[in-house]
PDB file of C-alpha atoms in Angstrom:
ATOM      1  CA  MET A   1     -61.419  65.115 109.489  1.00  0.00           C
ATOM      2  CA  LYS A   2     -60.337  62.209 107.758  1.00  0.00           C
ATOM      3  CA  MET A   3     -62.928  59.998 110.162  1.00  0.00           C
ATOM      4  CA  ALA A   4     -65.769  62.354 108.818  1.00  0.00           C
ATOM      5  CA  ILE A   5     -64.617  62.036 105.174  1.00  0.00           C
ATOM      6  CA  ALA A   6     -64.300  58.164 105.874  1.00  0.00           C
ATOM      7  CA  PHE A   7     -67.623  57.705 107.070  1.00  0.00           C
ATOM      8  CA  LYS A   8     -69.408  60.163 104.895  1.00  0.00           C
ATOM      9  CA  ASP A   9     -68.043  57.909 101.819  1.00  0.00           C
ATOM     10  CA  VAL A  10     -69.079  54.476 103.587  1.00  0.00           C
ATOM     11  CA  ASP A  11     -72.383  56.039 103.804  1.00  0.00           C
ATOM     12  CA  LEU A  12     -72.833  56.994 100.544  1.00  0.00           C
ATOM     13  CA  ASN A  13     -71.799  53.529  99.518  1.00  0.00           C
ATOM     14  CA  PHE A  14     -73.810  51.490 101.931  1.00  0.00           C
ATOM     15  CA  ASN A  15     -77.133  53.505 100.543  1.00  0.00           C
ATOM     16  CA  LEU A  16     -76.599  52.640  97.109  1.00  0.00           C
ATOM     17  CA  THR A  17     -76.002  49.294  97.705  1.00  0.00           C
ATOM     18  CA  ILE A  18     -78.980  48.822 100.101  1.00  0.00           C
ATOM     19  CA  ASN A  19     -81.051  50.914  97.364  1.00  0.00           C
ATOM     20  CA  GLN A  20     -80.148  48.643  94.621  1.00  0.00           C
ATOM     21  CA  THR A  21     -82.640  45.848  95.419  1.00  0.00           C
ATOM     22  CA  LYS A  22     -85.566  45.025  97.750  1.00  0.00           C
ATOM     23  CA  LEU A  23     -83.461  41.723  98.844  1.00  0.00           C
ATOM     24  CA  HIS A  24     -80.987  44.006 100.206  1.00  0.00           C
ATOM     25  CA  ARG A  25     -82.783  46.271 101.867  1.00  0.00           C
ATOM     26  CA  VAL A  26     -84.785  43.472 103.540  1.00  0.00           C
ATOM     27  CA  SER A  27     -81.389  42.131 104.651  1.00  0.00           C
ATOM     28  CA  TYR A  28     -80.250  45.272 105.916  1.00  0.00           C
ATOM     29  CA  LYS A  29     -83.177  45.356 108.230  1.00  0.00           C
ATOM     30  CA  ARG A  30     -82.932  41.949 109.612  1.00  0.00           C
ATOM     31  CA  LEU A  31     -79.751  42.586 110.266  1.00  0.00           C
ATOM     32  CA  PHE A  32     -80.333  45.736 112.366  1.00  0.00           C
ATOM     33  CA  TYR A  33     -83.804  44.209 114.557  1.00  0.00           C
ATOM     34  CA  ARG A  34     -81.628  40.880 115.030  1.00  0.00           C
ATOM     35  CA  THR A  35     -78.448  42.915 116.648  1.00  0.00           C
ATOM     36  CA  PHE A  36     -80.635  45.524 118.462  1.00  0.00           C
ATOM     37  CA  ASP A  37     -81.473  44.710 121.953  1.00  0.00           C
ATOM     38  CA  LYS A  38     -84.218  47.294 123.023  1.00  0.00           C
ATOM     39  CA  LYS A  39     -84.189  45.844 126.460  1.00  0.00           C
ATOM     40  CA  ARG A  40     -80.727  45.985 126.653  1.00  0.00           C
ATOM     41  CA  PHE A  41     -80.131  49.372 125.408  1.00  0.00           C
ATOM     42  CA  VAL A  42     -82.473  50.773 128.092  1.00  0.00           C
ATOM     43  CA  TYR A  43     -80.548  49.056 130.721  1.00  0.00           C
ATOM     44  CA  SER A  44     -77.191  50.060 129.452  1.00  0.00           C
ATOM     45  CA  PHE A  45     -78.742  53.608 129.441  1.00  0.00           C
ATOM     46  CA  SER A  46     -79.823  53.786 132.405  1.00  0.00           C
ATOM     47  CA  PHE A  47     -77.079  52.468 134.278  1.00  0.00           C
ATOM     48  CA  LEU A  48     -74.657  54.941 132.625  1.00  0.00           C
ATOM     49  CA  ALA A  49     -76.985  57.972 133.548  1.00  0.00           C
ATOM     50  CA  ILE A  50     -77.154  55.895 137.807  1.00  0.00           C
ATOM     51  CA  PHE A  51     -73.287  56.359 137.316  1.00  0.00           C
ATOM     52  CA  LEU A  52     -73.067  60.127 135.825  1.00  0.00           C
ATOM     53  CA  PHE A  53     -75.251  61.426 138.557  1.00  0.00           C
ATOM     54  CA  MET A  54     -73.832  59.504 141.539  1.00  0.00           C
ATOM     55  CA  PHE A  55     -70.325  60.813 139.921  1.00  0.00           C
ATOM     56  CA  GLN A  56     -71.421  64.523 140.228  1.00  0.00           C
ATOM     57  CA  ILE A  57     -72.910  64.059 143.527  1.00  0.00           C
ATOM     58  CA  LEU A  58     -69.422  63.072 144.791  1.00  0.00           C
ATOM     59  CA  ILE A  59     -67.719  65.716 142.833  1.00  0.00           C
ATOM     60  CA  ASP A  60     -70.353  68.482 144.402  1.00  0.00           C
ATOM     61  CA  GLY A  61     -69.660  67.143 147.904  1.00  0.00           C
ATOM     62  CA  ASN A  62     -66.111  67.270 147.315  1.00  0.00           C
ATOM     63  CA  SER A  63     -66.096  70.590 146.246  1.00  0.00           C
ATOM     64  CA  CYS A  64     -68.700  71.664 148.747  1.00  0.00           C
ATOM     65  CA  SER A  65     -66.104  70.271 151.317  1.00  0.00           C
ATOM     66  CA  ASN A  66     -63.259  72.775 149.927  1.00  0.00           C
ATOM     67  CA  VAL A  67     -65.526  75.350 150.194  1.00  0.00           C
ATOM     68  CA  SER A  68     -66.429  75.024 153.726  1.00  0.00           C
ATOM     69  CA  THR A  69     -62.606  74.336 154.843  1.00  0.00           C
ATOM     70  CA  CYS A  70     -61.809  77.737 153.190  1.00  0.00           C
ATOM     71  CA  LEU A  71     -64.364  79.696 154.370  1.00  0.00           C
ATOM     72  CA  SER A  72     -63.750  78.706 157.867  1.00  0.00           C
ATOM     73  CA  GLY A  73     -60.228  80.084 157.512  1.00  0.00           C
ATOM     74  CA  ASN A  74     -58.260  77.209 156.950  1.00  0.00           C
ATOM     75  CA  CYS A  75     -57.218  77.999 153.524  1.00  0.00           C
ATOM     76  CA  SER A  76     -53.672  77.461 152.259  1.00  0.00           C
ATOM     77  CA  PHE A  77     -51.333  79.363 149.449  1.00  0.00           C
ATOM     78  CA  GLU A  78     -52.407  76.799 146.695  1.00  0.00           C
ATOM     79  CA  ASP A  79     -56.050  77.461 147.464  1.00  0.00           C
ATOM     80  CA  THR A  80     -55.903  80.913 146.129  1.00  0.00           C
ATOM     81  CA  HIS A  81     -54.689  79.193 142.920  1.00  0.00           C
ATOM     82  CA  LYS A  82     -58.189  77.035 142.946  1.00  0.00           C
ATOM     83  CA  TYR A  83     -60.494  80.622 143.727  1.00  0.00           C
ATOM     84  CA  PRO A  84     -58.016  83.139 142.247  1.00  0.00           C
ATOM     85  CA  TYR A  85     -61.117  86.063 142.547  1.00  0.00           C
ATOM     86  CA  GLY A  86     -62.765  84.268 145.438  1.00  0.00           C
ATOM     87  CA  ILE A  87     -64.944  81.404 146.125  1.00  0.00           C
ATOM     88  CA  PRO A  88     -68.582  80.793 144.280  1.00  0.00           C
ATOM     89  CA  ILE A  89     -71.227  80.962 146.355  1.00  0.00           C
ATOM     90  CA  GLY A  90     -73.931  80.694 143.627  1.00  0.00           C
ATOM     91  CA  ASN A  91     -75.880  83.154 142.026  1.00  0.00           C
ATOM     92  CA  GLY A  92     -72.727  84.558 140.185  1.00  0.00           C
ATOM     93  CA  SER A  93     -71.666  85.791 143.687  1.00  0.00           C
ATOM     94  CA  ARG A  94     -68.472  85.308 145.697  1.00  0.00           C
ATOM     95  CA  LEU A  95     -66.797  85.574 148.942  1.00  0.00           C
ATOM     96  CA  PRO A  96     -62.860  86.158 149.278  1.00  0.00           C
ATOM     97  CA  ILE A  97     -61.082  83.373 151.177  1.00  0.00           C
ATOM     98  CA  PRO A  98     -60.564  84.869 154.501  1.00  0.00           C
ATOM     99  CA  GLY A  99     -57.297  86.573 155.092  1.00  0.00           C
ATOM    100  CA  THR A 100     -56.485  87.493 151.422  1.00  0.00           C
ATOM    101  CA  ASN A 101     -57.085  90.509 149.667  1.00  0.00           C
ATOM    102  CA  GLN A 102     -56.193  92.269 146.140  1.00  0.00           C
ATOM    103  CA  ARG A 103     -52.818  93.737 145.564  1.00  0.00           C
ATOM    104  CA  LEU A 104     -51.271  95.425 142.952  1.00  0.00           C
ATOM    105  CA  PRO A 105     -48.658  93.196 141.506  1.00  0.00           C
ATOM    106  CA  GLU A 106     -44.952  93.382 142.847  1.00  0.00           C
ATOM    107  CA  VAL A 107     -43.864  91.578 139.810  1.00  0.00           C
ATOM    108  CA  LEU A 108     -44.449  92.597 135.665  1.00  0.00           C
ATOM    109  CA  ILE A 109     -43.746  90.452 132.835  1.00  0.00           C
ATOM    110  CA  ILE A 110     -43.175  93.058 130.016  1.00  0.00           C
ATOM    111  CA  GLY A 111     -42.518  91.199 127.181  1.00  0.00           C
ATOM    112  CA  VAL A 112     -41.425  90.254 124.487  1.00  0.00           C
ATOM    113  CA  ARG A 113     -44.106  89.798 122.360  1.00  0.00           C
ATOM    114  CA  LYS A 114     -43.933  86.296 121.270  1.00  0.00           C
ATOM    115  CA  GLY A 115     -41.152  85.757 123.418  1.00  0.00           C
ATOM    116  CA  GLY A 116     -42.965  83.268 125.637  1.00  0.00           C
ATOM    117  CA  THR A 117     -44.406  85.145 128.186  1.00  0.00           C
ATOM    118  CA  ARG A 118     -47.677  83.693 128.654  1.00  0.00           C
ATOM    119  CA  ALA A 119     -45.025  79.868 129.221  1.00  0.00           C
ATOM    120  CA  LEU A 120     -42.899  81.501 131.962  1.00  0.00           C
ATOM    121  CA  LEU A 121     -46.403  83.237 133.436  1.00  0.00           C
ATOM    122  CA  GLU A 122     -47.701  79.467 133.519  1.00  0.00           C
ATOM    123  CA  MET A 123     -44.517  77.990 135.449  1.00  0.00           C
ATOM    124  CA  LEU A 124     -44.171  80.740 137.547  1.00  0.00           C
ATOM    125  CA  ASN A 125     -47.624  79.965 138.848  1.00  0.00           C
ATOM    126  CA  LEU A 126     -46.510  76.369 139.401  1.00  0.00           C
ATOM    127  CA  HIS A 127     -44.836  78.131 142.729  1.00  0.00           C
ATOM    128  CA  PRO A 128     -47.394  78.330 145.807  1.00  0.00           C
ATOM    129  CA  ASP A 129     -45.702  81.583 146.839  1.00  0.00           C
ATOM    130  CA  ILE A 130     -46.906  83.318 143.163  1.00  0.00           C
ATOM    131  CA  GLN A 131     -50.396  84.190 142.230  1.00  0.00           C
ATOM    132  CA  LYS A 132     -50.555  84.792 138.334  1.00  0.00           C
ATOM    133  CA  VAL A 133     -53.003  87.332 136.823  1.00  0.00           C
ATOM    134  CA  PRO A 134     -55.082  85.259 134.218  1.00  0.00           C
ATOM    135  CA  MET A 135     -55.490  87.850 131.553  1.00  0.00           C
ATOM    136  CA  GLU A 136     -53.670  90.908 130.448  1.00  0.00           C
ATOM    137  CA  VAL A 137     -55.000  93.943 131.982  1.00  0.00           C
ATOM    138  CA  HIS A 138     -53.129  96.255 129.714  1.00  0.00           C
ATOM    139  CA  PHE A 139     -53.309  99.282 132.364  1.00  0.00           C
ATOM    140  CA  PHE A 140     -50.026 100.507 131.858  1.00  0.00           C
ATOM    141  CA  ASP A 141     -49.835 100.798 127.462  1.00  0.00           C
ATOM    142  CA  ARG A 142     -53.623 101.910 127.549  1.00  0.00           C
ATOM    143  CA  THR A 143     -54.220 105.453 128.134  1.00  0.00           C
ATOM    144  CA  ASP A 144     -58.016 104.616 128.717  1.00  0.00           C
ATOM    145  CA  ARG A 145     -57.625 101.889 131.265  1.00  0.00           C
ATOM    146  CA  HIS A 146     -54.857 104.019 133.302  1.00  0.00           C
ATOM    147  CA  ALA A 147     -57.562 106.604 133.326  1.00  0.00           C
ATOM    148  CA  LEU A 148     -59.374 104.761 135.319  1.00  0.00           C
ATOM    149  CA  GLY A 149     -56.889 104.986 138.358  1.00  0.00           C
ATOM    150  CA  LEU A 150     -54.871 102.275 140.538  1.00  0.00           C
ATOM    151  CA  GLU A 151     -58.051 101.530 142.228  1.00  0.00           C
ATOM    152  CA  TRP A 152     -59.465  99.642 139.388  1.00  0.00           C
ATOM    153  CA  TYR A 153     -56.213  98.253 138.332  1.00  0.00           C
ATOM    154  CA  ARG A 154     -56.014  96.370 142.116  1.00  0.00           C
ATOM    155  CA  HIS A 155     -59.533  95.115 141.377  1.00  0.00           C
ATOM    156  CA  GLN A 156     -58.751  93.432 138.725  1.00  0.00           C
ATOM    157  CA  MET A 157     -55.820  91.531 140.485  1.00  0.00           C
ATOM    158  CA  PRO A 158     -56.613  88.187 142.363  1.00  0.00           C
ATOM    159  CA  PHE A 159     -56.968  87.501 145.938  1.00  0.00           C
ATOM    160  CA  THR A 160     -53.582  86.798 147.830  1.00  0.00           C
ATOM    161  CA  PHE A 161     -52.414  86.254 151.106  1.00  0.00           C
ATOM    162  CA  GLU A 162     -49.791  88.184 152.670  1.00  0.00           C
ATOM    163  CA  GLY A 163     -46.633  87.270 151.662  1.00  0.00           C
ATOM    164  CA  GLN A 164     -47.407  85.976 147.916  1.00  0.00           C
ATOM    165  CA  LEU A 165     -46.223  87.573 144.881  1.00  0.00           C
ATOM    166  CA  THR A 166     -49.014  89.060 142.134  1.00  0.00           C
ATOM    167  CA  VAL A 167     -47.666  88.442 138.483  1.00  0.00           C
ATOM    168  CA  GLU A 168     -49.235  90.424 136.071  1.00  0.00           C
ATOM    169  CA  LYS A 169     -48.352  89.736 132.118  1.00  0.00           C
ATOM    170  CA  SER A 170     -48.740  92.415 129.440  1.00  0.00           C
ATOM    171  CA  PRO A 171     -45.878  92.395 126.709  1.00  0.00           C
ATOM    172  CA  SER A 172     -47.446  95.732 125.051  1.00  0.00           C
ATOM    173  CA  TYR A 173     -45.541  97.320 128.211  1.00  0.00           C
ATOM    174  CA  PHE A 174     -42.359  96.839 126.490  1.00  0.00           C
ATOM    175  CA  ILE A 175     -43.150  99.001 123.791  1.00  0.00           C
ATOM    176  CA  THR A 176     -45.236 101.738 125.223  1.00  0.00           C
ATOM    177  CA  PRO A 177     -43.242 105.006 125.707  1.00  0.00           C
ATOM    178  CA  GLU A 178     -45.755 105.811 128.715  1.00  0.00           C
ATOM    179  CA  ALA A 179     -45.432 102.707 130.338  1.00  0.00           C
ATOM    180  CA  PRO A 180     -41.969 102.970 132.395  1.00  0.00           C
ATOM    181  CA  LYS A 181     -42.899 106.127 133.812  1.00  0.00           C
ATOM    182  CA  ARG A 182     -46.231 104.934 135.294  1.00  0.00           C
ATOM    183  CA  VAL A 183     -45.170 101.534 136.253  1.00  0.00           C
ATOM    184  CA  TYR A 184     -42.528 103.540 138.037  1.00  0.00           C
ATOM    185  CA  LYS A 185     -45.192 105.716 139.827  1.00  0.00           C
ATOM    186  CA  MET A 186     -47.090 102.893 141.140  1.00  0.00           C
ATOM    187  CA  ASN A 187     -44.284 101.034 142.759  1.00  0.00           C
ATOM    188  CA  SER A 188     -40.310 102.024 142.171  1.00  0.00           C
ATOM    189  CA  SER A 189     -39.581  98.876 143.663  1.00  0.00           C
ATOM    190  CA  ALA A 190     -41.418  96.681 141.111  1.00  0.00           C
ATOM    191  CA  LYS A 191     -39.992  93.867 139.568  1.00  0.00           C
ATOM    192  CA  LEU A 192     -39.722  93.320 135.810  1.00  0.00           C
ATOM    193  CA  LEU A 193     -39.214  90.419 133.824  1.00  0.00           C
ATOM    194  CA  LEU A 194     -38.249  90.601 130.190  1.00  0.00           C
ATOM    195  CA  ILE A 195     -37.560  87.751 127.500  1.00  0.00           C
ATOM    196  CA  VAL A 196     -35.590  88.357 124.688  1.00  0.00           C
ATOM    197  CA  ARG A 197     -35.385  86.393 121.809  1.00  0.00           C
ATOM    198  CA  ASP A 198     -33.537  86.332 118.048  1.00  0.00           C
ATOM    199  CA  PRO A 199     -35.304  89.195 116.738  1.00  0.00           C
ATOM    200  CA  VAL A 200     -36.030  88.025 113.018  1.00  0.00           C
ATOM    201  CA  VAL A 201     -37.470  84.735 114.352  1.00  0.00           C
ATOM    202  CA  ARG A 202     -39.283  86.799 116.948  1.00  0.00           C
ATOM    203  CA  LEU A 203     -40.478  89.412 114.294  1.00  0.00           C
ATOM    204  CA  LEU A 204     -41.933  86.457 111.953  1.00  0.00           C
ATOM    205  CA  SER A 205     -43.862  84.591 114.887  1.00  0.00           C
ATOM    206  CA  ASP A 206     -45.026  88.203 115.752  1.00  0.00           C
ATOM    207  CA  PHE A 207     -46.180  88.470 111.646  1.00  0.00           C
ATOM    208  CA  ALA A 208     -47.815  85.137 111.779  1.00  0.00           C
ATOM    209  CA  GLN A 209     -50.110  85.731 114.893  1.00  0.00           C
ATOM    210  CA  ILE A 210     -51.034  89.236 113.250  1.00  0.00           C
ATOM    211  CA  GLU A 211     -52.175  87.525 110.009  1.00  0.00           C
ATOM    212  CA  ALA A 212     -54.061  85.243 111.863  1.00  0.00           C
ATOM    213  CA  THR A 213     -56.233  87.450 113.201  1.00  0.00           C
ATOM    214  CA  ARG A 214     -56.529  89.434 110.374  1.00  0.00           C
ATOM    215  CA  SER A 215     -58.107  86.509 108.660  1.00  0.00           C
ATOM    216  CA  GLU A 216     -60.450  85.723 111.289  1.00  0.00           C
ATOM    217  CA  TRP A 217     -61.876  89.467 110.581  1.00  0.00           C
ATOM    218  CA  LYS A 218     -61.868  88.435 106.986  1.00  0.00           C
ATOM    219  CA  LYS A 219     -59.427  91.339 106.030  1.00  0.00           C
ATOM    220  CA  LYS A 220     -57.456  91.030 103.113  1.00  0.00           C
ATOM    221  CA  PRO A 221     -54.009  88.954 103.319  1.00  0.00           C
ATOM    222  CA  ARG A 222     -50.564  90.176 103.200  1.00  0.00           C
ATOM    223  CA  SER A 223     -47.125  89.037 102.601  1.00  0.00           C
ATOM    224  CA  PHE A 224     -44.043  89.447 105.130  1.00  0.00           C
ATOM    225  CA  GLU A 225     -42.652  91.875 102.441  1.00  0.00           C
ATOM    226  CA  ASP A 226     -45.194  93.953 102.064  1.00  0.00           C
ATOM    227  CA  VAL A 227     -45.228  95.028 105.722  1.00  0.00           C
ATOM    228  CA  ALA A 228     -41.604  94.976 106.012  1.00  0.00           C
ATOM    229  CA  LEU A 229     -39.780  96.011 103.328  1.00  0.00           C
ATOM    230  CA  LEU A 230     -40.289  99.350 101.494  1.00  0.00           C
ATOM    231  CA  SER A 231     -40.933  99.313  97.610  1.00  0.00           C
ATOM    232  CA  ASN A 232     -37.029  99.603  96.762  1.00  0.00           C
ATOM    233  CA  GLY A 233     -36.211  96.298  99.130  1.00  0.00           C
ATOM    234  CA  SER A 234     -35.347  98.232 101.789  1.00  0.00           C
ATOM    235  CA  VAL A 235     -36.516  97.545 105.843  1.00  0.00           C
ATOM    236  CA  ASN A 236     -39.591  99.593 106.418  1.00  0.00           C
ATOM    237  CA  PHE A 237     -38.586 101.176 109.798  1.00  0.00           C
ATOM    238  CA  GLN A 238     -42.310 102.579 110.259  1.00  0.00           C
ATOM    239  CA  TYR A 239     -43.861  98.597 110.588  1.00  0.00           C
ATOM    240  CA  LYS A 240     -44.448  98.477 114.590  1.00  0.00           C
ATOM    241  CA  ALA A 241     -43.165  95.121 114.922  1.00  0.00           C
ATOM    242  CA  ILE A 242     -39.359  96.716 114.099  1.00  0.00           C
ATOM    243  CA  GLN A 243     -39.590 100.494 115.188  1.00  0.00           C
ATOM    244  CA  HIS A 244     -39.431 100.274 118.550  1.00  0.00           C
ATOM    245  CA  PRO A 245     -36.290 100.780 120.167  1.00  0.00           C
ATOM    246  CA  SER A 246     -37.879 100.351 123.565  1.00  0.00           C
ATOM    247  CA  LEU A 247     -35.001  99.251 126.162  1.00  0.00           C
ATOM    248  CA  GLY A 248     -33.614 102.823 125.912  1.00  0.00           C
ATOM    249  CA  LYS A 249     -37.016 104.020 127.169  1.00  0.00           C
ATOM    250  CA  LEU A 250     -36.963 101.945 130.131  1.00  0.00           C
ATOM    251  CA  ALA A 251     -33.051 103.113 130.864  1.00  0.00           C
ATOM    252  CA  PRO A 252     -34.259 106.209 133.422  1.00  0.00           C
ATOM    253  CA  TYR A 253     -36.273 103.850 135.589  1.00  0.00           C
ATOM    254  CA  LEU A 254     -34.075 100.700 135.805  1.00  0.00           C
ATOM    255  CA  CYS A 255     -31.701  99.261 138.566  1.00  0.00           C
ATOM    256  CA  LEU A 256     -30.714  96.084 135.661  1.00  0.00           C
ATOM    257  CA  ALA A 257     -30.497  92.815 137.799  1.00  0.00           C
ATOM    258  CA  PRO A 258     -28.325  89.938 136.026  1.00  0.00           C
ATOM    259  CA  ILE A 259     -29.374  88.904 132.975  1.00  0.00           C
ATOM    260  CA  TYR A 260     -30.336  84.980 132.783  1.00  0.00           C
ATOM    261  CA  THR A 261     -29.596  82.992 129.481  1.00  0.00           C
TER     262      THR A 261
END
């Protein structure tokens, strides 16, 4: 930003200076043609174009080699991280890595929102035995998507080898009353990962994200007090980010593992 403003100011002053007198304008032209060597510029540009062309060939060659290796069945767990939804073969088509399949997730990161769930997912994905679902599928918290069935849900999953764990993250699962029962019906042995955070700090972070989204949609800005407090100064328990006593709804479906801090 500073560079753009500075460039604009310098450009304006420079134009004013060179337009003040004919002498200045002539001096500027002489300086330009003296320093600009057309032949040298053409040579430099040609060299750069050839270099970029050869570099692209090298990259494509390595890519083709990797693809050929995978298609021949010599892939490792790490290769599923490169091609989570299959190997691109052109025209928008993809082929699954031999020996892989799309499997329902065995691990779900269910929340909390603004608790660091994305960071947790990315760190887990560093392990070759774990394959993340890149996007939030929202299968268990949205009735319209849940109605599409488990087969639809499975086809949203990345390809994995036998023995790899598929991990899906949707923080809304924690605050959706229907989600625990739906997850239990899919897999009663599924592992649920939950991050907890100081509730006040989490609430403020959640509010900031919501307001940023509202701003993108040109909606009227609100203060935190407008949504979190009533006119008499008491807490507004109807505000979504405050009202959900979610852990109690999970209890009938849980066998609690140790809590890590």
